[in-house]
């Protein structure tokens, strides 16, 4: 009888250990997948905004649907991002829209802008994303 009980206890411990390890690995893998999705989403948003900013510096907004992709990305960001990241994304969209309605920049003005403190309109959004992703990595 004690041999049977010993086998049951040993087997149960082994099953419990395996189950706990699998559960922990699954949680970690889900967290990693979430991190990858956010990195890709934020990267896509940054790439689209960079392209549109360059267009906005030298053109007026002729077709409102030009901004459609950025609105779609912000709403995808809204689904998963922290408040800080979302606030920076919305601020960036405001700056982008304002730039489309501002005076077009000359090549010389673009050169001066490139050497100024405001050279990178995407910086604050990128910093907020980096802080959020760092926080997510620390929690894994």
mmCIF file of C-alpha atoms in Angstrom:
data_model
loop_
_atom_site.group_PDB
_atom_site.id
_atom_site.type_symbol
_atom_site.label_atom_id
_atom_site.label_comp_id
_atom_site.label_asym_id
_atom_site.label_seq_id
_atom_site.Cartn_x
_atom_site.Cartn_y
_atom_site.Cartn_z
ATOM 1 C CA UNK A 1 0.000 0.000 0.000
ATOM 2 C CA UNK A 2 2.776 2.397 0.854
ATOM 3 C CA UNK A 3 4.447 1.716 -2.488
ATOM 4 C CA UNK A 4 1.214 2.640 -4.279
ATOM 5 C CA UNK A 5 0.820 5.807 -2.167
ATOM 6 C CA UNK A 6 4.444 6.745 -2.793
ATOM 7 C CA UNK A 7 3.959 6.318 -6.534
ATOM 8 C CA UNK A 8 0.771 8.393 -6.451
ATOM 9 C CA UNK A 9 2.411 11.205 -4.495
ATOM 10 C CA UNK A 10 5.509 11.158 -6.693
ATOM 11 C CA UNK A 11 3.427 11.070 -9.872
ATOM 12 C CA UNK A 12 1.154 13.846 -8.636
ATOM 13 C CA UNK A 13 4.123 16.043 -7.802
ATOM 14 C CA UNK A 14 5.576 15.434 -11.244
ATOM 15 C CA UNK A 15 2.269 16.251 -12.969
ATOM 16 C CA UNK A 16 1.807 19.387 -10.846
ATOM 17 C CA UNK A 17 5.339 20.583 -11.570
ATOM 18 C CA UNK A 18 4.927 20.004 -15.298
ATOM 19 C CA UNK A 19 1.551 21.778 -15.303
ATOM 20 C CA UNK A 20 2.946 24.812 -13.440
ATOM 21 C CA UNK A 21 5.966 25.027 -15.737
ATOM 22 C CA UNK A 22 3.756 24.820 -18.823
ATOM 23 C CA UNK A 23 1.396 27.472 -17.463
ATOM 24 C CA UNK A 24 4.312 29.823 -16.721
ATOM 25 C CA UNK A 25 5.804 29.265 -20.175
ATOM 26 C CA UNK A 26 2.435 29.954 -21.808
ATOM 27 C CA UNK A 27 2.074 33.244 -19.921
ATOM 28 C CA UNK A 28 5.597 34.283 -20.898
ATOM 29 C CA UNK A 29 5.009 33.387 -24.525
ATOM 30 C CA UNK A 30 1.757 35.388 -24.574
ATOM 31 C CA UNK A 31 3.588 38.366 -23.061
ATOM 32 C CA UNK A 32 6.346 38.074 -25.678
ATOM 33 C CA UNK A 33 3.776 37.898 -28.464
ATOM 34 C CA UNK A 34 2.005 40.993 -27.100
ATOM 35 C CA UNK A 35 5.342 42.799 -26.973
ATOM 36 C CA UNK A 36 6.105 41.852 -30.597
ATOM 37 C CA UNK A 37 2.650 43.020 -31.732
ATOM 38 C CA UNK A 38 3.055 46.385 -30.021
ATOM 39 C CA UNK A 39 6.560 46.876 -31.400
ATOM 40 C CA UNK A 40 5.272 46.182 -34.914
ATOM 41 C CA UNK A 41 2.243 48.456 -34.476
ATOM 42 C CA UNK A 42 4.262 51.325 -33.052
ATOM 43 C CA UNK A 43 6.874 50.895 -35.772
ATOM 44 C CA UNK A 44 4.179 50.974 -38.451
ATOM 45 C CA UNK A 45 2.724 54.158 -36.924
ATOM 46 C CA UNK A 46 6.154 55.815 -36.797
ATOM 47 C CA UNK A 47 6.905 54.901 -40.422
ATOM 48 C CA UNK A 48 3.557 56.221 -41.638
ATOM 49 C CA UNK A 49 3.855 59.460 -39.652
ATOM 50 C CA UNK A 50 7.409 60.041 -40.870
ATOM 51 C CA UNK A 51 6.274 59.664 -44.472
ATOM 52 C CA UNK A 52 3.318 61.979 -43.958
ATOM 53 C CA UNK A 53 5.380 64.607 -42.118
ATOM 54 C CA UNK A 54 7.771 64.841 -45.040
ATOM 55 C CA UNK A 55 4.772 65.270 -47.329
ATOM 56 C CA UNK A 56 3.176 67.851 -44.996
ATOM 57 C CA UNK A 57 6.331 69.982 -44.905
ATOM 58 C CA UNK A 58 6.092 70.589 -48.645
ATOM 59 C CA UNK A 59 2.399 70.107 -49.510
ATOM 60 C CA UNK A 60 -1.050 71.156 -48.401
ATOM 61 C CA UNK A 61 -3.642 68.512 -47.580
ATOM 62 C CA UNK A 62 -5.347 67.983 -50.912
ATOM 63 C CA UNK A 63 -7.122 64.735 -50.110
ATOM 64 C CA UNK A 64 -8.323 64.108 -46.541
ATOM 65 C CA UNK A 65 -8.020 60.363 -47.075
ATOM 66 C CA UNK A 66 -4.245 60.919 -46.953
ATOM 67 C CA UNK A 67 -4.600 60.802 -43.150
ATOM 68 C CA UNK A 68 -6.832 57.719 -43.130
ATOM 69 C CA UNK A 69 -3.995 55.271 -42.491
ATOM 70 C CA UNK A 70 -2.797 57.263 -39.459
ATOM 71 C CA UNK A 71 -6.313 57.407 -38.007
ATOM 72 C CA UNK A 72 -6.612 53.649 -38.455
ATOM 73 C CA UNK A 73 -3.273 53.083 -36.733
ATOM 74 C CA UNK A 74 -4.189 55.356 -33.811
ATOM 75 C CA UNK A 75 -7.356 53.384 -33.278
ATOM 76 C CA UNK A 76 -5.376 50.149 -33.295
ATOM 77 C CA UNK A 77 -2.992 51.739 -30.775
ATOM 78 C CA UNK A 78 -6.005 52.713 -28.681
ATOM 79 C CA UNK A 79 -6.835 49.001 -28.254
ATOM 80 C CA UNK A 80 -3.647 48.089 -26.422
ATOM 81 C CA UNK A 81 -1.425 51.058 -25.579
ATOM 82 C CA UNK A 82 -0.907 52.848 -22.307
ATOM 83 C CA UNK A 83 -2.514 56.248 -21.820
ATOM 84 C CA UNK A 84 0.854 57.958 -22.293
ATOM 85 C CA UNK A 85 1.526 56.270 -25.642
ATOM 86 C CA UNK A 86 -2.000 57.023 -26.852
ATOM 87 C CA UNK A 87 -1.750 60.666 -25.738
ATOM 88 C CA UNK A 88 1.543 61.062 -27.611
ATOM 89 C CA UNK A 89 0.067 59.428 -30.726
ATOM 90 C CA UNK A 90 -2.908 61.796 -30.646
ATOM 91 C CA UNK A 91 -0.582 64.773 -30.105
ATOM 92 C CA UNK A 92 1.483 63.636 -33.067
ATOM 93 C CA UNK A 93 -1.630 63.426 -35.237
ATOM 94 C CA UNK A 94 -2.519 66.981 -34.191
ATOM 95 C CA UNK A 95 0.954 68.222 -35.161
ATOM 96 C CA UNK A 96 0.747 66.385 -38.459
ATOM 97 C CA UNK A 97 -2.643 67.854 -39.280
ATOM 98 C CA UNK A 98 -1.478 71.346 -38.294
ATOM 99 C CA UNK A 99 1.574 70.960 -40.520
ATOM 100 C CA UNK A 100 -0.591 70.141 -43.514
ATOM 101 C CA UNK A 101 -2.433 73.439 -43.003
ATOM 102 C CA UNK A 102 0.703 75.487 -42.283
ATOM 103 C CA UNK A 103 2.848 77.263 -44.832
ATOM 104 C CA UNK A 104 4.928 74.910 -46.935
ATOM 105 C CA UNK A 105 8.622 74.878 -46.074
ATOM 106 C CA UNK A 106 11.380 75.710 -48.513
ATOM 107 C CA UNK A 107 14.463 73.537 -48.844
ATOM 108 C CA UNK A 108 16.412 76.044 -46.733
ATOM 109 C CA UNK A 109 13.731 75.993 -44.024
ATOM 110 C CA UNK A 110 13.837 72.177 -44.033
ATOM 111 C CA UNK A 111 17.611 72.314 -43.574
ATOM 112 C CA UNK A 112 17.234 74.690 -40.609
ATOM 113 C CA UNK A 113 14.503 72.509 -39.143
ATOM 114 C CA UNK A 114 16.741 69.453 -39.400
ATOM 115 C CA UNK A 115 19.301 71.193 -37.164
ATOM 116 C CA UNK A 116 16.802 72.524 -34.634
ATOM 117 C CA UNK A 117 15.444 71.145 -31.357
ATOM 118 C CA UNK A 118 12.112 70.397 -33.075
ATOM 119 C CA UNK A 119 13.791 68.350 -35.807
ATOM 120 C CA UNK A 120 12.123 65.104 -34.792
ATOM 121 C CA UNK A 121 8.365 65.404 -34.307
ATOM 122 C CA UNK A 122 8.236 61.662 -33.565
ATOM 123 C CA UNK A 123 10.632 61.757 -30.602
ATOM 124 C CA UNK A 124 8.073 62.076 -27.777
ATOM 125 C CA UNK A 125 5.975 59.252 -29.195
ATOM 126 C CA UNK A 126 9.060 57.054 -29.594
ATOM 127 C CA UNK A 127 10.161 57.773 -26.017
ATOM 128 C CA UNK A 128 6.712 56.903 -24.653
ATOM 129 C CA UNK A 129 6.728 53.647 -26.637
ATOM 130 C CA UNK A 130 10.194 52.747 -25.420
ATOM 131 C CA UNK A 131 9.172 53.311 -21.782
ATOM 132 C CA UNK A 132 6.040 51.202 -22.208
ATOM 133 C CA UNK A 133 7.885 48.360 -23.930
ATOM 134 C CA UNK A 134 10.630 48.441 -21.310
ATOM 135 C CA UNK A 135 7.972 48.177 -18.608
ATOM 136 C CA UNK A 136 6.389 45.195 -20.376
ATOM 137 C CA UNK A 137 9.760 43.452 -20.688
ATOM 138 C CA UNK A 138 10.446 43.979 -17.000
ATOM 139 C CA UNK A 139 7.157 42.306 -16.141
ATOM 140 C CA UNK A 140 7.989 39.130 -18.068
#
